[in-house]
Amino acid sequence: MNTQAKEFRESAQRYTADLHHRDLIQRGLAGYYVKRDENKNRFQSWQNARDTAAEIKWDAVNHLDRYLEEFVSKLEARGVKVFWARDGHEARDYIVRVARENNVHSIIKSKTMTAEEIHLNDTLEKEGFDVVESDLGEYIVQLRREPPYHLVFPAMHLTRQQISDLFHDKLGSEPTNNPEELTMIARRAMRKKFCEADMGITGGNFAVAETGMISITENEGNSRLTASLPKIHVSIIGIEKVLPKLSDLALFLPMLATAGAGQQLTCYNTLYSSARQQGEPDGPQQFHVVLLDNRRTQLLADAEQRDALHCIRCGACLNVCPIFKNVGGHSYGTVYQGPIGSVITPHFRGLHDWKHLSQASSLCGACTETCPVKINLHHHLLHNRRNAAQAESYVSERFLYHSFAFVMQRPRLYQLAAKFARVLEPLRRLVNGTILDPLRPWTKTRSFPSMARKSFREQWRERGNASEMNPRMDEQVPVEDVSHSHNAPPISFRSDKAQTAREVILGRIREALQIAAPHPVSAVQQPASPQKWLPRVGPTLDEQIELFRQNAESLKAEFRVCADLQEAAQFVRTLAASNGWKKIGLHKGEMTSGVAKGLDLSKVETDAGYALNELESCDAGLTECEALVAQTGSVLISTVGSGGRALSVLPPHHIVLARRSQMVPDLTVALQKAREKYGDKFPSILSFITGPSRTGDIERILVLGAHGPKKLTILLV
């Protein structure tokens, strides 16, 4: 047994024996199941939405070279520096080089599993950089010097008491069991880090080829700040994250939120297209995108398992996996846990050392059933087992597998073996679970089912149905050798010494794609727009306003319809007086200027730039917007129409002004209007804001987030 397999077994045994730990995880996920199902039921057809998402990802991955080149060309046209990294070593070296060339000292980093995959933090710390995780859950496990426990919920294995003790020890805070107070402790500690950081590092959930934009989804606002305040923004993403069109996000953003966290839409969904552009008041001076291969092209070359690259890292398969819920995320020993991790880790890190993960499965199929992009996960676990047996196996394993296959292919021998096992069962019961028990790997922790007194065939004969049986059933049936039927010929990548990394990666992709992958079988004709499957929206403006109100208020946002701008101004004055505001940030827009005119407050106008400490000390940020989305209760803002990147996320209260004409029914229309308005000349960011900042990183209790505004007020004029 190799080291990784031994550590997995020891860790799994330890966690399964810890009933308190198992109870904590399962209680934490109980609320997720309720909200997930509630939001799935809002879809007109969740299953058809899955079919459509699977089709889109199949198209993206099976034409990956074309979409990657389109994505990169759009970014580079805006001055973004794109680096192609063949492996983690090249990616780390590039990021360190950028930091050194720009005299970076402090780095703030939002959650990115791709950076965890290449152990970026360890490298940066060894190089002398101060690196702080900005996501609350990631920050907690960083303080504990632990890896993330879960793809989406990094600290879900910790109690609030453990977090309180950690903050008391590391940050000197007073002990508390109140989740929101713990969140505010982290907020105070990290706010200074944001303001001091020279470089911000993010990941990316999706890379939109059509527009050359990176989509990042989050709940706290930490990624928005990470990509806004430092002078350098670096985004590191796997090459498989591509989506063909901007409109695809209308489907993938709500599906990611529903499957991953049981939400209708996460709080912040932001599209990044460039560094700070001319006329924008803030944002980084440089934007670097690192495209990582790191053996993804080897998985691409396996046509049978290529759909594992469709994964959108929602974590849904972990949440339903009976193995994960009992052995815990840290047992896996790798950044990608659960069923998806067990499928892709042997490809990314080597079959020899990681083949044991594919055995850590009940093969119940719950992972495949819940996957929003319909990855054939539990069958891929079987594929990995087969590949491991073919590539390398112990003599004892080969003997057992061949013996099993020999018996199963010979019905009469199988019947004889079943009768023999039935006779010997009383003897096995005497040694049950002991070292003499041949089934001890199972029976030492679980009960083994008793043999039926009569087989199905015997009962069938007794009921007089023998004549209906297939007369050939007792004959030996030749079995086709399928051991290689689903495996494509092995790819042997060409020597790449004289090629650039870009040429190498694209060459690997094209070579891999010479082998066709199975096309997803869909029972429905894919619609031109995903709106056919998404939650229904009424056709009239009044219906849409009412739906927006319901969605916004359910997310703790305040929504008010005002007769005119004067009424909106009066409402803001009342807010300022009741909350004791002294300073407000805003930009020069027709609506913002009209509302701010009557405010007897100190004002920070962001249009021509601003001092960060001045904006940070504002009590509220007053902005306009691009659109309001009835379907999700979201506000769409941009750096052009909303006073820059930080104005909507840094002050503790965000006030949004919108006109009735800006109400749109759904995400598809909002994205379409943005596409029509900007063409290829997008502002540096577009962001859907859905409620005030929130987090569920402390015992999965949804509370105020650690970074973004505590309150969101939307005034419709």
PDB file of C-alpha atoms in Angstrom, residues 219 288-289 352 369 371 398 451 471 499 563 572 599 638 675 707:
ATOM      1  CA  ASN A 219     -21.046  35.771  -1.585  1.00  0.00           C
ATOM      2  CA  HIS A 288      -2.609  39.074 -15.698  1.00  0.00           C
ATOM      3  CA  VAL A 289      -4.398  35.851 -16.604  1.00  0.00           C
ATOM      4  CA  HIS A 352      -0.290   4.750  -9.168  1.00  0.00           C
ATOM      5  CA  GLU A 369     -27.700  12.269 -10.349  1.00  0.00           C
ATOM      6  CA  CYS A 371     -24.267  16.912 -11.030  1.00  0.00           C
ATOM      7  CA  ARG A 398      -5.184 -10.092 -10.347  1.00  0.00           C
ATOM      8  CA  MET A 451     -27.387 -15.333   1.930  1.00  0.00           C
ATOM      9  CA  PRO A 471     -33.332 -21.977 -22.731  1.00  0.00           C
ATOM     10  CA  GLN A 499       7.712  25.588 -28.954  1.00  0.00           C
ATOM     11  CA  ALA A 563     -42.772  58.477  -7.375  1.00  0.00           C
ATOM     12  CA  VAL A 572     -31.968  58.994   1.427  1.00  0.00           C
ATOM     13  CA  LEU A 599     -27.629  65.896   1.600  1.00  0.00           C
ATOM     14  CA  SER A 638     -20.475  48.501 -14.226  1.00  0.00           C
ATOM     15  CA  ARG A 675     -23.741  42.912 -25.150  1.00  0.00           C
ATOM     16  CA  HIS A 707     -16.328  42.163   3.393  1.00  0.00           C
TER      17      HIS A 707
END
